[in-house]
Coordinates of C-alpha atoms in Angstrom, one line a residue:
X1 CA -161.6 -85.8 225.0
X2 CA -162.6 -82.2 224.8
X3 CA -158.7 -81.5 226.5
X4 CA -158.9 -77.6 225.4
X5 CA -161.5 -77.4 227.8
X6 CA -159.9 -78.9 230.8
X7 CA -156.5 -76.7 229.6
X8 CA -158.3 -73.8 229.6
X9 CA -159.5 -74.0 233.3
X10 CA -155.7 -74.6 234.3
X11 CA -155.0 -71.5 232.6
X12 CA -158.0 -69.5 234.0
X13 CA -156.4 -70.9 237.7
X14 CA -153.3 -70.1 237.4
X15 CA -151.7 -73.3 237.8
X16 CA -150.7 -74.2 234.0
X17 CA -149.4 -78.0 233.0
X18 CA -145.5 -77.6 234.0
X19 CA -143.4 -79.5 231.6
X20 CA -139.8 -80.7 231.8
X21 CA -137.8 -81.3 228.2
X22 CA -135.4 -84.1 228.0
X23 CA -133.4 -83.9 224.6
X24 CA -134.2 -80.3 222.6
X25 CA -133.2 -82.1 218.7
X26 CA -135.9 -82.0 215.6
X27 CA -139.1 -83.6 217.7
X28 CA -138.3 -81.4 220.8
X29 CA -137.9 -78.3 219.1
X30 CA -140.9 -79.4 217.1
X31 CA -143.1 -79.4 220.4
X32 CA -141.2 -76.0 221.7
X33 CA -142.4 -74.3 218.8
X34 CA -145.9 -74.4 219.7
X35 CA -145.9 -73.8 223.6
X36 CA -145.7 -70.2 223.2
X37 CA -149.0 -70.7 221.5
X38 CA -150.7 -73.2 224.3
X39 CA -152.1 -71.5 227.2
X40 CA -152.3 -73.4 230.4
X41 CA -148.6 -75.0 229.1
X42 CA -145.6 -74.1 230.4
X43 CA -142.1 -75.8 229.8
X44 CA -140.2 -74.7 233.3
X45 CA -137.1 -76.7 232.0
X46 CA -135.0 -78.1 229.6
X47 CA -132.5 -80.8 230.0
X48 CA -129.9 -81.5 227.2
X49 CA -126.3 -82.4 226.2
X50 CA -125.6 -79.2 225.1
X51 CA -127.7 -76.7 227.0
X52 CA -126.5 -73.5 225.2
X53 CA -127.3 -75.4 222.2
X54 CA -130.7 -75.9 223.2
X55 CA -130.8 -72.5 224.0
X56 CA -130.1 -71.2 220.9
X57 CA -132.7 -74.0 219.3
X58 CA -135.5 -72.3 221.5
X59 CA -134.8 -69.2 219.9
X60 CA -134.5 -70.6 216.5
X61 CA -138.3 -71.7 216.4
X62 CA -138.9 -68.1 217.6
X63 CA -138.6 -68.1 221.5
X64 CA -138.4 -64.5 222.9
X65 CA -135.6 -63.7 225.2
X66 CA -137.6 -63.0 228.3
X67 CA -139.0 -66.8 227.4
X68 CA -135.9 -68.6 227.0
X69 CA -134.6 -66.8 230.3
X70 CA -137.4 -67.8 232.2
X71 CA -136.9 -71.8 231.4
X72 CA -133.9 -73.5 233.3
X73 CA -131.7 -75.1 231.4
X74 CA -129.7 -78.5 232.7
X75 CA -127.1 -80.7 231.4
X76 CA -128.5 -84.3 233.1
X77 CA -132.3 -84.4 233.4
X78 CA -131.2 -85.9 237.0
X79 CA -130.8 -82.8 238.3
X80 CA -133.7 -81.4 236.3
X81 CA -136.5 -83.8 237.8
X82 CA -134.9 -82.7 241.3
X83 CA -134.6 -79.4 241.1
X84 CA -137.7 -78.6 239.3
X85 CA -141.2 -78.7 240.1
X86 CA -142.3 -80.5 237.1
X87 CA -145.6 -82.5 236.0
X88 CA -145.0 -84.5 233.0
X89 CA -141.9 -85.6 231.3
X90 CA -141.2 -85.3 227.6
X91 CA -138.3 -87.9 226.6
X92 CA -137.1 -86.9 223.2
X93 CA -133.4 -88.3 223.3
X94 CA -133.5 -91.2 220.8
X95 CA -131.1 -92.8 223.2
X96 CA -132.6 -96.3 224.8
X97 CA -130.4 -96.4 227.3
X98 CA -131.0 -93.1 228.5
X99 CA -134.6 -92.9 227.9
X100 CA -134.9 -95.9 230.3
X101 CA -133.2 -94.2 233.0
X102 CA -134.9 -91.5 232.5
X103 CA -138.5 -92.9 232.6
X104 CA -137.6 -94.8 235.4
X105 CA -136.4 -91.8 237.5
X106 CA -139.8 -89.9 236.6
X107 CA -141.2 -92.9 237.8
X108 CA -139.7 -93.1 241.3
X109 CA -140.6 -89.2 241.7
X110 CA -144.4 -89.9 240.6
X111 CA -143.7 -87.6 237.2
X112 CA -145.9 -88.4 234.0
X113 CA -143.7 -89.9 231.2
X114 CA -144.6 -88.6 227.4
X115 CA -142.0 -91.4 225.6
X116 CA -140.9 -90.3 222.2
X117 CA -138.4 -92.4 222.6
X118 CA -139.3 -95.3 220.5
X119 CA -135.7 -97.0 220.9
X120 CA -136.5 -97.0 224.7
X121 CA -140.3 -98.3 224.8
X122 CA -139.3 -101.1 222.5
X123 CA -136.2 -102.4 224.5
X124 CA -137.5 -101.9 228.2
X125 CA -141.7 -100.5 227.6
X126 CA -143.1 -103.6 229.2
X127 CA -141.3 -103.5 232.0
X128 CA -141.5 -99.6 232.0
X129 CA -145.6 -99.7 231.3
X130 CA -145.6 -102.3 234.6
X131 CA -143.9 -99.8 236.8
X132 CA -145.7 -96.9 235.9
X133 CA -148.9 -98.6 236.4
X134 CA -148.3 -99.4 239.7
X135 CA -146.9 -96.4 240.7
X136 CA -150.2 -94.3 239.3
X137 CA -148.2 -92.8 237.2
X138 CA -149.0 -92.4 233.4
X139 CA -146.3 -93.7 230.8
X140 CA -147.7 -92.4 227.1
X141 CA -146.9 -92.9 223.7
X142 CA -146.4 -89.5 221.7
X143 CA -149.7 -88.3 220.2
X144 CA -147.7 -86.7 216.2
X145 CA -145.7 -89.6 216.1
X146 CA -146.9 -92.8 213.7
X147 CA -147.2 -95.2 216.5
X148 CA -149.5 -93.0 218.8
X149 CA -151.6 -92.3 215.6
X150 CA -151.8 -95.8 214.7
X151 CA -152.9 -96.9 217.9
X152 CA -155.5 -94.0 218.2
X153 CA -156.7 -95.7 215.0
X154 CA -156.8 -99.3 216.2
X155 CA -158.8 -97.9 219.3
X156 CA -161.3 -96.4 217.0
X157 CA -161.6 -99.1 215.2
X158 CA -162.0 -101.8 217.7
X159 CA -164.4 -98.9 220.0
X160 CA -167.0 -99.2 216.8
X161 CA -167.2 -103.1 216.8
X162 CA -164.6 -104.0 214.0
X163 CA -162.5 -106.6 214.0
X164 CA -158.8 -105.2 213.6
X165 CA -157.2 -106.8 210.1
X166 CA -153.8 -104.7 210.2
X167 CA -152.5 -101.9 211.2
X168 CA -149.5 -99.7 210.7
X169 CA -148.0 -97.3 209.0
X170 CA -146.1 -95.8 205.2
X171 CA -142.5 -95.2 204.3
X172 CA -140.0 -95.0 201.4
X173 CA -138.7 -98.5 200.5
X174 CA -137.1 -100.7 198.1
X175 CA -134.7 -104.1 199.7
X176 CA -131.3 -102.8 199.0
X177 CA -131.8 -99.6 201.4
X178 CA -131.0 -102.7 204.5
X179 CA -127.8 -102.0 203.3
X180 CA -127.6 -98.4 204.0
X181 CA -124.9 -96.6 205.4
X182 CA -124.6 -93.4 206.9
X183 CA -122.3 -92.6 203.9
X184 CA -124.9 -93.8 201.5
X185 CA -127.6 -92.5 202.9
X186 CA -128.0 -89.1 201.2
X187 CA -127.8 -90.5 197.6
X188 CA -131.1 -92.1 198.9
X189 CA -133.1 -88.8 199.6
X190 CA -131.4 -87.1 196.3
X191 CA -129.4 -85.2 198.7
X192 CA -125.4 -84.7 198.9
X193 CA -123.1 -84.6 201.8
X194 CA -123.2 -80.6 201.7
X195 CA -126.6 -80.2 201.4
X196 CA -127.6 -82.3 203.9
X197 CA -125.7 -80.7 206.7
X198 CA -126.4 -77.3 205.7
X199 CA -130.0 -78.5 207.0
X200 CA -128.6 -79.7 210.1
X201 CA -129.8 -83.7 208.8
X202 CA -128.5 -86.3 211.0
X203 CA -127.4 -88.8 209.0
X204 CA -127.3 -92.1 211.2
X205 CA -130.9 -91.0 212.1
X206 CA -132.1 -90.7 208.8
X207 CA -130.3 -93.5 207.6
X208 CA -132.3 -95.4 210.4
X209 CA -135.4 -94.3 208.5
X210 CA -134.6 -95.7 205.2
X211 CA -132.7 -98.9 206.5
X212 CA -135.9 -100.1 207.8
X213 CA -134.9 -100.3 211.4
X214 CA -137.1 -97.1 212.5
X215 CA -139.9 -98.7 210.7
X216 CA -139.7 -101.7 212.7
X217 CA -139.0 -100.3 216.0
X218 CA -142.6 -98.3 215.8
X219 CA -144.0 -101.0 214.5
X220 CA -143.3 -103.1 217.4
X221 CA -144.6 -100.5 219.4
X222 CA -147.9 -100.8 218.2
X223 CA -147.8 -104.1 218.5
X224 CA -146.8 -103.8 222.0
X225 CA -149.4 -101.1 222.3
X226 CA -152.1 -102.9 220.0
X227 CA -151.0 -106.3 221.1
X228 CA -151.1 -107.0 217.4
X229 CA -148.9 -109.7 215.3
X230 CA -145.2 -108.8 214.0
X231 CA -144.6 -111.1 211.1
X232 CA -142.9 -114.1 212.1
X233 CA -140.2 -112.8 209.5
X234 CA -140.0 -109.6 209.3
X235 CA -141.2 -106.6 207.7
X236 CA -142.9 -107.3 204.1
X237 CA -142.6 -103.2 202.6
X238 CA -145.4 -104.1 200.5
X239 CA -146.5 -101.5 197.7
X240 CA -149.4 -100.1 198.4
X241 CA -151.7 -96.7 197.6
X242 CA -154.3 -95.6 199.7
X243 CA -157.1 -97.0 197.5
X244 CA -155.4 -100.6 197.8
X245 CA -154.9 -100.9 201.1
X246 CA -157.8 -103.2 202.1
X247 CA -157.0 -105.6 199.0
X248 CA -153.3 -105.7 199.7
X249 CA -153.4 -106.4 203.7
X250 CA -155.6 -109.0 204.3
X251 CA -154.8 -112.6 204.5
X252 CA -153.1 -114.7 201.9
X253 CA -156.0 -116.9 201.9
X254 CA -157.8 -114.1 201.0
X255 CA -155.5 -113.0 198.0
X256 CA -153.6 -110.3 200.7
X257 CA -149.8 -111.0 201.8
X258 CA -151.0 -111.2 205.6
X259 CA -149.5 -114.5 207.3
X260 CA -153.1 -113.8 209.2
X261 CA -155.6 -111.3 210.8
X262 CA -154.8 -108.9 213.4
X263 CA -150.6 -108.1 212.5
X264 CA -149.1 -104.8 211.8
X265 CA -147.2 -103.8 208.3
X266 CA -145.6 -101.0 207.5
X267 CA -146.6 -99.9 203.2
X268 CA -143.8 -99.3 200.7
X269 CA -144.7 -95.9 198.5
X270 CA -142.3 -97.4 195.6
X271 CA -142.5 -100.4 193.6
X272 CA -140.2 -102.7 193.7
X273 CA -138.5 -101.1 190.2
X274 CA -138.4 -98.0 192.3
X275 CA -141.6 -96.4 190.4
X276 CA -144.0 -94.5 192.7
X277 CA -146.8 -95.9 194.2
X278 CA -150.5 -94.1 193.2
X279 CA -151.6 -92.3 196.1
X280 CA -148.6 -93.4 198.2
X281 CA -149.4 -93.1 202.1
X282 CA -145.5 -92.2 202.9
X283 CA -146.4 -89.9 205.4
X284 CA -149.4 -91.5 207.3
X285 CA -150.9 -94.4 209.2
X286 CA -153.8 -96.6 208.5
X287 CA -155.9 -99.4 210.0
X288 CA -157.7 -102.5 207.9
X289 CA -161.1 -103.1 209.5
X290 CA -163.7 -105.9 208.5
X291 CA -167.6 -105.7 208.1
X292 CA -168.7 -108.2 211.1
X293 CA -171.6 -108.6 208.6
X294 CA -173.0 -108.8 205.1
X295 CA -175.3 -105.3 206.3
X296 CA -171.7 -103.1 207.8
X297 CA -170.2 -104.5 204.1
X298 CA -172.9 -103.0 202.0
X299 CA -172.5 -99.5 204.7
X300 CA -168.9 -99.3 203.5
X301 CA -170.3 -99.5 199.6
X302 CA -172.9 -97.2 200.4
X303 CA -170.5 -94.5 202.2
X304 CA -167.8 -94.9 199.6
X305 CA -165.3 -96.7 201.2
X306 CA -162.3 -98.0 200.1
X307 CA -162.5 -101.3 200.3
X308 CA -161.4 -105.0 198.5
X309 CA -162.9 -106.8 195.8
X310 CA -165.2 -108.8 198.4
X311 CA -166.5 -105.7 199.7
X312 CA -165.7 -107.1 203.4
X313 CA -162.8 -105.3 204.5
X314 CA -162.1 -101.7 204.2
X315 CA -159.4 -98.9 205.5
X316 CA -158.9 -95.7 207.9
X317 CA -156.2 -93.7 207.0
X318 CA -154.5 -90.6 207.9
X319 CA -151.9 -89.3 205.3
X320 CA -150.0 -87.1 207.1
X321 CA -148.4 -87.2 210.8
X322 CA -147.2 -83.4 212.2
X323 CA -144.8 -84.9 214.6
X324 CA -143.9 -82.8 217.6
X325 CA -146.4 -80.4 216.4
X326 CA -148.8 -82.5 217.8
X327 CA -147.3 -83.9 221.6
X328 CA -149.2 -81.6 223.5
X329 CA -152.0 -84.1 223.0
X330 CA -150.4 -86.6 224.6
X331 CA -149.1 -84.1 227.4
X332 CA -152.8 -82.7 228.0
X333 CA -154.1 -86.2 228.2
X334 CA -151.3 -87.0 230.6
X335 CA -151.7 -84.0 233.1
X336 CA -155.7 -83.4 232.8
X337 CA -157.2 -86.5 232.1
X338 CA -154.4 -89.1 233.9
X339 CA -154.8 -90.9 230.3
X340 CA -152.2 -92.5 227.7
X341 CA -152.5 -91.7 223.9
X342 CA -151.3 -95.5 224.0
X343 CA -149.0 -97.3 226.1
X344 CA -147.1 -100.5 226.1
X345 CA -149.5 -103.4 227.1
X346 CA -147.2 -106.5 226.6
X347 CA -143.9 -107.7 225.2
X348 CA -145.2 -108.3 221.4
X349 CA -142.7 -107.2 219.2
X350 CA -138.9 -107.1 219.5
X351 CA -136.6 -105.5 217.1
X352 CA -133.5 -107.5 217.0
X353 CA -130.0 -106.0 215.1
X354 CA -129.4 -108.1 212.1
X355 CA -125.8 -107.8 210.4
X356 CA -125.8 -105.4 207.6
X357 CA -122.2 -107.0 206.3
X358 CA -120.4 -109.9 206.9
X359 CA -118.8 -108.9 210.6
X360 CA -116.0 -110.4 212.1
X361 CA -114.7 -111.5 215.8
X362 CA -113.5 -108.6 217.6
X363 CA -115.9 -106.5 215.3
X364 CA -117.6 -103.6 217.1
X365 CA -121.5 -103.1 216.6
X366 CA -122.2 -99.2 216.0
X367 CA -125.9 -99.7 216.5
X368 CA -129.3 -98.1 215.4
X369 CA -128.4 -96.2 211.6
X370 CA -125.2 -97.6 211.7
X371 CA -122.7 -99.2 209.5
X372 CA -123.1 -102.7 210.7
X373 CA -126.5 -103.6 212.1
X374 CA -130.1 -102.9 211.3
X375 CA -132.9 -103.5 212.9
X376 CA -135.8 -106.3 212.0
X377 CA -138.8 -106.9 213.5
X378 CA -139.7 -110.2 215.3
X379 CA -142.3 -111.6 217.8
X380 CA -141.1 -111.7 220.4
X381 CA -141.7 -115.3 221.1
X382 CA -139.5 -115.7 218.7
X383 CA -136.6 -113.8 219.4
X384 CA -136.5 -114.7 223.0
X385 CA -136.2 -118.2 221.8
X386 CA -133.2 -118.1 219.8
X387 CA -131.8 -115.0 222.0
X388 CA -131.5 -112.4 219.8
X389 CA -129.7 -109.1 221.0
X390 CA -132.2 -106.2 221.1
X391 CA -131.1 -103.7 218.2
X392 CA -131.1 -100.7 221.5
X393 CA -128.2 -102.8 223.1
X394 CA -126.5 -102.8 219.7
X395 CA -123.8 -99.9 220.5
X396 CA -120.4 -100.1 221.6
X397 CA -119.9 -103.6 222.0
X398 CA -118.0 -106.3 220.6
X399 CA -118.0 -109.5 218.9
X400 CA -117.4 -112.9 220.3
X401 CA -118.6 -114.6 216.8
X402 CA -118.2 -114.0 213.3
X403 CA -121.9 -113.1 211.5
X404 CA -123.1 -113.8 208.2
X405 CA -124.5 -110.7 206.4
X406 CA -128.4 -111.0 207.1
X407 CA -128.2 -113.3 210.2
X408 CA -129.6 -111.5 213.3
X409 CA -127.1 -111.2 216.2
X410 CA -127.7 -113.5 219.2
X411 CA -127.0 -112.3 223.4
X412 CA -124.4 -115.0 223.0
X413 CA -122.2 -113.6 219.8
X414 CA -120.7 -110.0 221.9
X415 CA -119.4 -109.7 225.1
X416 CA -122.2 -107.3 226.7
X417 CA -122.0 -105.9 230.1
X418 CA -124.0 -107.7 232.6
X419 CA -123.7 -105.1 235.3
X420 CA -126.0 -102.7 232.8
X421 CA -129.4 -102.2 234.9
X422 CA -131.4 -101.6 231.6
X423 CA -129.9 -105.1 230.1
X424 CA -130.4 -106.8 233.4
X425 CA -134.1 -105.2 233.0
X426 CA -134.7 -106.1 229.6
X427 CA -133.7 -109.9 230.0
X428 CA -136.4 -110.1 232.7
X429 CA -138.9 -109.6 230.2
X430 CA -141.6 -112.3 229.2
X431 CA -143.0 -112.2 225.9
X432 CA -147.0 -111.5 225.7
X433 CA -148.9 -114.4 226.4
X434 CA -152.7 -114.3 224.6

């Protein structure tokens, strides 16, 4: 896309890419880091919570004073977007209420949207994408983040001529962490309580992580983004190495676990007896591709790809992801080239809180990383037909209905509040229709 190029004629003009900060935690401190380092960049503001806070997190990652007083600082990112002369958006909350709101407001003032809020893209990014589209305004996945760098992979992919078999994504997982708690959570990383906050680790957010409901919220994503599959019952977590990727996703017909082609699946780097997996892809994303003919199958040998037994399908990979290190991609391609490093193209997948326990009437759901709900992935054909309550409206609300542990948690079984815009948004929402 040669973005350096474009970036460095901004500079050269004077007029650098101004940038406005919702939400200064791990990822947005991440992306601060290297500003000081991007010429043509320039965050003009930061809106958060806790704005001294922030303040202090800027010069953490090694902000010099006359930097940090130079950016203005807000509590509401309201007031930010109105105050401030700003070009694109950064959303870095975690908070799908919020980061609805948010995107909606950048919308209505004709501001780019970078949303590394994955919470908000899955509960609302259809209708979000739909907006932003016809409003001319660009509404991005962020580039460091698995679901961009899937996605980049899938376009690759599909760019070259190959069919698209799966697609997703590695992680850390055996079937008990659904059960995770964010008082059980450290045991998990071989961490204790102390430790854990001494490095200033979240622990409902990384309990998020190993539950598996992070996995399947950015993995409905890419669907959304890919308009790939979900599985039509959840997440598999299969065990799988980099060298085994094209003989372990393929189709079941085919000897794979795949219900068919074209789904996403998120890799397990354990066994199922906890042992490590060879060449574990914990850390990175990868795409299954298939030779459209017996000449592209015997490239693959002749190249040394990776591939399955039948020499037909074969995998991309990239093992590591660097996070917020690596947003300004999606902010260049944003502000220069009025381009998305993927974007919402239809309601696919749909993450849906399942109990983690068996939860009683009057019971109150404490959401994403939580002690009683996780998140599991769905079509979302699916689970708009049997009404299942979006894990991002999972906070703070109340049971009508007594749940089984394991049963997902239907519109119908807690007294939600129907004057919410982003609930009233999210039930107008039609599932993708191929």
């Amino acid at each position: 896309m040669f973005l350096y190029q474009e970036l460095k004629k901004r500079a050269e003009s004077n007029s650098p890419i101004k940038v406005g900060l919702i939400g200064a935690g791990k990822f947005g401190s991440m992306f601060l880091s290297q500003v000081p380092t991007t010429t043509g960049l320039e965050v003009v503001a930061i809106a958060d919570l806790n704005p001294n806070q922030a303040k202090q997190n800027c010069r953490n990652i090694g902000w010099s004073s006359a930097h940090v007083n130079s950016t203005v600082f807000f509590e509401d990112a309201a007031s930010m977007m109105e105050v401030c002369d700003i070009e694109v958006i950064v959303e870095a909350t975690g908070d799908p209420l919020a980061g609805t709101k948010h995107a909606l407001l950048a919308i209505d003032q004709g501001i780019h949207i970078i949303m590394v809020n994955v919470e908000a893209d899955v509960l609302a990014g259809a209708a979000i994408s739909k907006k932003s589209s016809e409003a001319g305004v660009v509404y991005s996945m962020a580039y460091g983040d698995q679901p961009a760098l899937t996605t980049e992979l899938v376009e690759w992919a599909r760019s070259c001529g190959f069919n698209v078999i799966a697609a997703g994504k590695g992680t850390k997982y055996l079937p008990q962490y659904h059960s995770s708690t964010p008082d059980t959570v450290w045991q998990h990383y071989g961490l204790n309580e102390e430790e854990a906050a001494k490095a200033g680790m979240n622990s409902r957010m990384f309990n998020s992580f190993l539950d598996g409901t992070k996995s399947a919220l950015e993995m409905a994503a890419v669907s959304n983004s890919c308009l790939l599959s979900p599985p039509s019952s959840g997440l598999l977590f299969p065990p799988a190495g980099m060298d085994d990727l094209a003989h372990v996703l393929r189709p079941v017909s085919e000897g794979g676990v795949l219900e068919k082609k074209g789904m996403v699946e998120v890799v397990s780097s354990l066994e199922r007896d906890g042992r490590s997996v060879f060449k574990d892809l914990r850390w990175g994303v990868y795409v299954v591709i298939e030779a459209p003919n017996d000449y592209v199958a015997g490239c693959f040998k002749q190249y040394g790809m990776n591939t399955d037994t039948t020499g037909q399908y074969s995998a991309m990979y990239k093992p590591f992801h660097l996070i917020g290190l690596e947003l300004n991609i999606s902010i260049l391609a944003a502000a220069l080239m009025n381009k998305a490093t993927g974007t919402t193209l239809g309601f696919v997948g749909d993450v849906i809180a399942t109990a983690k326990v068996n939860l009683s009437i009057g019971q109150e759901l404490d959401g994403e990383g939580g002690f009683t709900v996780w998140g599991k992935l769905y079509p979302a054909e699916i689970s708009c037909k049997f009404d299942g309550l979006p894990i991002g409206l999972a906070n703070k609300v109340k049971l009508k209905k007594s749940v089984k542990i394991g049963e997902p948690i239907k519109w119908s079984d807690v007294e939600w509040d129907t004057n919410c815009p982003v609930a009233k948004l999210r039930r107008k929402m039609i599932p993708h229709n191929f």
